[in-house]
Tab-separated table of C-alpha atoms in Angstrom:
chain	number	residue	atom	x	y	z
F	1	UNK	CA	0.000	0.001	0.002
F	2	UNK	CA	1.333	3.427	-0.964
F	3	UNK	CA	0.860	6.962	0.301
F	4	UNK	CA	2.043	9.688	-2.049
F	5	UNK	CA	3.152	13.073	-0.757
F	6	UNK	CA	2.900	16.305	-2.712
F	7	UNK	CA	6.568	15.990	-3.694
F	8	UNK	CA	5.731	12.797	-5.586
F	9	UNK	CA	2.363	13.695	-7.095
F	10	UNK	CA	3.951	13.495	-10.531
F	11	UNK	CA	4.526	9.763	-9.930
F	12	UNK	CA	1.070	8.884	-8.606
F	13	UNK	CA	-0.767	8.251	-11.884
F	14	UNK	CA	1.925	5.866	-13.074
F	15	UNK	CA	2.018	4.109	-9.699
F	16	UNK	CA	-1.717	3.484	-9.983
F	17	UNK	CA	-1.551	2.544	-13.682
F	18	UNK	CA	1.094	-0.095	-12.985
F	19	UNK	CA	-0.953	-1.699	-10.224
F	20	UNK	CA	0.090	0.141	-7.093
F	21	UNK	CA	-2.596	0.602	-4.433
F	22	UNK	CA	-2.544	4.223	-3.295
F	23	UNK	CA	-4.372	5.578	-0.258
F	24	UNK	CA	-6.090	8.934	-0.645
F	25	UNK	CA	-4.456	11.804	1.210
F	26	UNK	CA	-5.652	15.317	1.980
F	27	UNK	CA	-2.812	17.836	2.059
F	28	UNK	CA	-3.384	21.536	2.537
F	29	UNK	CA	-2.025	24.569	4.318
F	30	UNK	CA	-3.480	26.390	7.315
F	31	UNK	CA	-3.883	30.188	7.059
F	32	UNK	CA	-0.775	30.637	9.215
F	33	UNK	CA	1.313	28.637	6.728
F	34	UNK	CA	1.541	25.336	8.618
F	35	UNK	CA	0.969	22.084	6.746
F	36	UNK	CA	-2.063	19.847	7.323
F	37	UNK	CA	-2.187	16.206	6.229
F	38	UNK	CA	-4.829	13.533	6.604
F	39	UNK	CA	-4.586	9.934	5.395
F	40	UNK	CA	-7.815	8.203	4.413
F	41	UNK	CA	-7.387	4.507	4.987
F	42	UNK	CA	-4.686	2.313	6.447
F	43	UNK	CA	-2.846	-0.975	6.159
F	44	UNK	CA	-0.440	-3.016	8.268
F	45	UNK	CA	2.438	-1.979	6.008
F	46	UNK	CA	2.650	1.317	4.104
F	47	UNK	CA	5.235	2.828	1.792
F	48	UNK	CA	5.324	6.621	1.710
F	49	UNK	CA	6.658	8.055	-1.546
F	50	UNK	CA	7.899	11.607	-1.232
F	51	UNK	CA	10.609	13.401	-3.195
F	52	UNK	CA	12.142	16.339	-1.335
F	53	UNK	CA	13.078	18.829	-4.050
F	54	UNK	CA	12.360	22.547	-3.633
F	55	UNK	CA	10.712	23.592	-1.414
F	56	UNK	CA	12.826	20.993	0.397
F	57	UNK	CA	11.880	21.892	3.951
F	58	UNK	CA	8.164	21.763	3.167
F	59	UNK	CA	8.431	18.315	1.627
F	60	UNK	CA	10.536	17.024	4.514
F	61	UNK	CA	8.022	18.231	7.104
F	62	UNK	CA	5.244	16.623	5.100
F	63	UNK	CA	7.166	13.331	5.061
F	64	UNK	CA	7.286	13.426	8.870
F	65	UNK	CA	3.635	14.410	9.290
F	66	UNK	CA	2.465	11.629	6.966
F	67	UNK	CA	4.432	9.125	9.012
F	68	UNK	CA	2.929	10.368	12.274
F	69	UNK	CA	-0.569	10.163	10.799
F	70	UNK	CA	0.038	6.592	9.656
F	71	UNK	CA	1.446	5.509	13.019
F	72	UNK	CA	-1.623	7.089	14.624
F	73	UNK	CA	-3.752	4.843	12.399
F	74	UNK	CA	-1.905	1.780	13.651
F	75	UNK	CA	0.486	1.065	10.771
F	76	UNK	CA	3.043	-1.472	11.975
F	77	UNK	CA	5.711	-1.100	9.308
F	78	UNK	CA	6.596	2.120	7.510
F	79	UNK	CA	8.908	2.519	4.554
F	80	UNK	CA	10.004	5.825	3.062
F	81	UNK	CA	10.844	5.962	-0.626
F	82	UNK	CA	12.548	9.299	-1.209
F	83	UNK	CA	13.559	9.495	-4.884
F	84	UNK	CA	15.501	12.709	-4.286
F	85	UNK	CA	16.744	13.258	-0.739
F	86	UNK	CA	17.268	16.890	0.193
F	87	UNK	CA	20.449	17.844	2.067
F	88	UNK	CA	22.268	14.749	0.785
F	89	UNK	CA	25.165	16.867	-0.486
F	90	UNK	CA	25.689	18.404	2.962
F	91	UNK	CA	27.498	15.322	4.206
F	92	UNK	CA	30.479	16.723	6.102
F	93	UNK	CA	31.591	19.552	8.361
F	94	UNK	CA	33.803	22.089	6.595
F	95	UNK	CA	33.694	24.854	9.223
F	96	UNK	CA	33.397	24.702	13.016
F	97	UNK	CA	29.804	24.932	14.147
F	98	UNK	CA	28.220	23.319	11.077
F	99	UNK	CA	25.874	20.310	11.203
F	100	UNK	CA	26.152	17.189	9.078
F	101	UNK	CA	22.791	18.009	7.550
F	102	UNK	CA	22.127	14.690	5.832
F	103	UNK	CA	22.753	12.943	9.164
F	104	UNK	CA	20.190	15.185	10.874
F	105	UNK	CA	17.612	14.418	8.178
F	106	UNK	CA	18.144	10.661	8.300
F	107	UNK	CA	18.054	10.494	12.092
F	108	UNK	CA	14.800	12.459	12.100
F	109	UNK	CA	13.193	10.136	9.538
F	110	UNK	CA	14.313	7.141	11.603
F	111	UNK	CA	12.033	8.238	14.449
F	112	UNK	CA	9.083	7.066	12.316
F	113	UNK	CA	10.337	4.977	9.415
F	114	UNK	CA	11.631	1.435	9.612
F	115	UNK	CA	13.185	1.455	6.153
F	116	UNK	CA	14.554	4.140	3.827
F	117	UNK	CA	14.980	3.845	0.054
F	118	UNK	CA	16.656	6.569	-1.992
F	119	UNK	CA	17.813	6.848	-5.589
F	120	UNK	CA	21.438	7.490	-6.485
F	121	UNK	CA	22.435	9.174	-3.233
F	122	UNK	CA	25.280	11.673	-3.594
F	123	UNK	CA	27.360	9.821	-1.019
F	124	UNK	CA	25.983	6.305	-0.361
F	125	UNK	CA	28.165	5.972	2.733
F	126	UNK	CA	25.863	8.423	4.521
F	127	UNK	CA	23.165	5.741	4.651
F	128	UNK	CA	24.911	4.567	7.817
F	129	UNK	CA	23.260	7.520	9.573
F	130	UNK	CA	19.875	5.800	9.201
F	131	UNK	CA	19.689	3.111	11.915
F	132	UNK	CA	17.134	0.930	10.116
F	133	UNK	CA	17.345	-0.706	6.710
F	134	UNK	CA	18.613	1.852	4.189
F	135	UNK	CA	19.017	1.152	0.468
F	136	UNK	CA	20.519	3.220	-2.340
F	137	UNK	CA	18.659	2.302	-5.535
F	138	UNK	CA	20.274	2.558	-8.966
F	139	UNK	CA	18.471	4.015	-11.994
F	140	UNK	CA	20.788	2.057	-14.323
F	141	UNK	CA	18.036	-0.229	-15.629
F	142	UNK	CA	15.762	2.677	-16.503
F	143	UNK	CA	18.561	4.708	-18.131
F	144	UNK	CA	19.750	1.699	-20.146
F	145	UNK	CA	16.247	0.912	-21.375
F	146	UNK	CA	15.615	4.496	-22.432
F	147	UNK	CA	18.872	5.066	-24.291
F	148	UNK	CA	19.672	1.515	-25.449
F	149	UNK	CA	18.390	1.702	-29.028
F	150	UNK	CA	19.477	5.313	-29.478
F	151	UNK	CA	23.007	4.566	-28.331
F	152	UNK	CA	23.477	1.420	-30.411
F	153	UNK	CA	27.054	0.106	-30.292
F	154	UNK	CA	28.204	3.218	-28.510
F	155	UNK	CA	30.174	4.152	-25.422
F	156	UNK	CA	29.041	5.131	-21.918
F	157	UNK	CA	31.110	7.748	-20.101
F	158	UNK	CA	31.162	9.251	-16.631
F	159	UNK	CA	32.062	12.958	-16.318
F	160	UNK	CA	34.737	12.078	-13.726
F	161	UNK	CA	36.238	9.066	-11.985
F	162	UNK	CA	33.891	9.412	-9.026
F	163	UNK	CA	30.892	8.728	-11.267
F	164	UNK	CA	32.473	5.757	-13.034
F	165	UNK	CA	30.284	3.286	-11.150
F	166	UNK	CA	27.168	4.832	-12.684
F	167	UNK	CA	28.564	4.573	-16.204
F	168	UNK	CA	29.651	0.992	-15.556
F	169	UNK	CA	26.209	-0.023	-14.290
F	170	UNK	CA	24.475	1.323	-17.411
F	171	UNK	CA	27.110	-0.012	-19.802
F	172	UNK	CA	27.006	-3.523	-18.350
F	173	UNK	CA	23.249	-3.698	-18.855
F	174	UNK	CA	23.795	-2.774	-22.506
F	175	UNK	CA	26.953	-4.810	-23.033
F	176	UNK	CA	28.931	-1.704	-24.026
F	177	UNK	CA	32.326	-0.167	-23.385
F	178	UNK	CA	32.595	2.422	-20.612
F	179	UNK	CA	35.123	4.869	-19.233
F	180	UNK	CA	35.360	8.302	-17.603
F	181	UNK	CA	36.753	11.769	-18.194
F	182	UNK	CA	40.015	12.743	-16.553
F	183	UNK	CA	40.046	16.323	-15.319
F	184	UNK	CA	43.189	18.427	-14.929
F	185	UNK	CA	42.973	21.958	-13.540
F	186	UNK	CA	45.386	24.096	-15.542
F	187	UNK	CA	44.384	27.428	-13.989
F	188	UNK	CA	41.953	28.723	-11.332
F	189	UNK	CA	39.323	29.190	-14.036
F	190	UNK	CA	40.163	26.462	-16.576
F	191	UNK	CA	39.769	22.698	-16.331
F	192	UNK	CA	40.987	20.353	-19.055
F	193	UNK	CA	38.929	17.197	-19.697
F	194	UNK	CA	39.785	14.086	-21.672
F	195	UNK	CA	38.201	10.617	-21.895
F	196	UNK	CA	40.422	7.880	-20.488
F	197	UNK	CA	41.495	5.031	-22.806
F	198	UNK	CA	38.493	5.078	-25.124
F	199	UNK	CA	38.007	5.913	-28.790
F	200	UNK	CA	34.787	7.788	-29.516
F	201	UNK	CA	35.365	8.584	-33.182
F	202	UNK	CA	32.293	7.681	-35.219
F	203	UNK	CA	30.450	6.391	-32.134
F	204	UNK	CA	27.446	7.525	-30.165
F	205	UNK	CA	28.269	8.484	-26.588
F	206	UNK	CA	26.119	8.597	-23.458
F	207	UNK	CA	27.384	10.656	-20.510
F	208	UNK	CA	25.866	9.537	-17.191
F	209	UNK	CA	25.894	11.396	-13.860
F	210	UNK	CA	23.860	11.660	-10.662
F	211	UNK	CA	22.998	15.375	-10.629
F	212	UNK	CA	22.960	18.152	-13.203
F	213	UNK	CA	22.788	21.674	-11.823
F	214	UNK	CA	24.399	24.306	-14.048
F	215	UNK	CA	25.292	21.788	-16.762
F	216	UNK	CA	28.706	23.344	-17.385
F	217	UNK	CA	30.586	20.056	-17.106
F	218	UNK	CA	28.219	18.306	-19.506
F	219	UNK	CA	28.532	21.072	-22.077
F	220	UNK	CA	32.346	20.998	-21.958
F	221	UNK	CA	32.331	17.218	-22.231
F	222	UNK	CA	29.929	17.260	-25.181
F	223	UNK	CA	31.987	19.850	-27.052
F	224	UNK	CA	35.150	17.828	-26.486
F	225	UNK	CA	33.494	14.655	-27.746
F	226	UNK	CA	32.369	16.463	-30.904
F	227	UNK	CA	35.960	17.583	-31.477
F	228	UNK	CA	37.076	13.965	-31.074
F	229	UNK	CA	34.696	12.830	-33.779
F	230	UNK	CA	31.780	11.434	-31.748
F	231	UNK	CA	28.658	10.838	-33.853
F	232	UNK	CA	25.942	11.699	-31.327
F	233	UNK	CA	26.183	12.799	-27.721
F	234	UNK	CA	23.476	11.986	-25.184
F	235	UNK	CA	23.340	13.071	-21.554
F	236	UNK	CA	21.508	11.297	-18.725
F	237	UNK	CA	21.296	12.044	-15.020
F	238	UNK	CA	19.292	10.780	-12.103
F	239	UNK	CA	18.368	14.130	-10.587
F	240	UNK	CA	17.633	17.223	-12.641
F	241	UNK	CA	18.457	19.950	-10.115
F	242	UNK	CA	18.633	22.513	-12.885
F	243	UNK	CA	19.781	26.076	-12.380
F	244	UNK	CA	17.917	28.673	-14.418
F	245	UNK	CA	18.579	28.177	-18.118
F	246	UNK	CA	20.572	24.965	-17.644
F	247	UNK	CA	18.100	22.750	-19.530
F	248	UNK	CA	18.243	24.986	-22.579
F	249	UNK	CA	22.043	25.316	-22.503
F	250	UNK	CA	22.701	21.584	-22.180
F	251	UNK	CA	20.020	20.659	-24.708
F	252	UNK	CA	21.644	22.901	-27.317
F	253	UNK	CA	25.015	21.216	-26.775
F	254	UNK	CA	23.858	17.591	-27.057
F	255	UNK	CA	21.591	15.439	-29.193
F	256	UNK	CA	19.341	14.612	-26.245
F	257	UNK	CA	19.180	15.401	-22.538
F	258	UNK	CA	17.068	13.128	-20.333
F	259	UNK	CA	16.835	12.725	-16.569
F	260	UNK	CA	14.746	10.463	-14.381
F	261	UNK	CA	11.527	11.619	-12.771
F	262	UNK	CA	12.839	11.766	-9.207
F	263	UNK	CA	12.229	15.499	-9.739
F	264	UNK	CA	9.632	16.719	-12.260
F	265	UNK	CA	11.275	18.720	-15.063
F	266	UNK	CA	10.584	19.212	-18.782
F	267	UNK	CA	13.250	16.573	-19.540
F	268	UNK	CA	12.222	13.979	-16.926
F	269	UNK	CA	11.724	11.277	-19.529
F	270	UNK	CA	13.051	8.241	-17.618
F	271	UNK	CA	10.726	6.659	-15.058
F	272	UNK	CA	11.846	5.113	-11.784
F	273	UNK	CA	8.274	4.050	-10.871
F	274	UNK	CA	8.784	0.398	-11.980
F	275	UNK	CA	11.730	0.210	-9.565
F	276	UNK	CA	9.572	1.551	-6.711
F	277	UNK	CA	6.919	-1.072	-7.368
F	278	UNK	CA	9.517	-3.844	-7.099
F	279	UNK	CA	10.372	-2.962	-3.504
């Protein structure tokens, strides 16, 4: 049984269409700005689906209130599926007096939720902050299915070594070659990029990453691949955290930009709903 928060409303129709049972929820705001939630119905086990993109704080509070409402109704086991987890990039202290924000979020969710499922967490090691079962889900299947025919006998690349695991996961599902870009900073304002040990001439290339914000790295990578003779350049990411104008800038530089629907955007063409239903 599912409960869908307002941060995941864009997933609800597909959840229902693919056979998911979804409880009705009333969500509104009091005149003073506070959130009100009410769950109609219950079950022994419930999965709350709530993505926490902007406004992040509002969606996080809603995730907590939904859990409290469900516990009040006697739910015995609660799972949180959070396709995009806010504060996940705030995973360390860099100045005295700062919190480890992702730790604070996970510990708060653990008050109510027995299990936590997220997609492509920025730093999977931070799942240790959640005391219950915590799982980092990969969108590799969905990305591979979407781009498989378009890519053909192409190459899958990561924008840097840290993202190589994502490129590998997609490439292995397609039976393709994979590698990553090597970055060398040659001045405070200039970074040189080059694919490592891979020939892209005459091939289609898919660049895979977890988050796109400004899109600057993707644009530089795409331009470099064109110069190296790549046929077509595609870009995929799990989370489209786009700065203003980023979608347009990246789209102009590549043959196609597509992200998953952890966050609703105009280019959220890859669905993670089938993966949620398998949990």
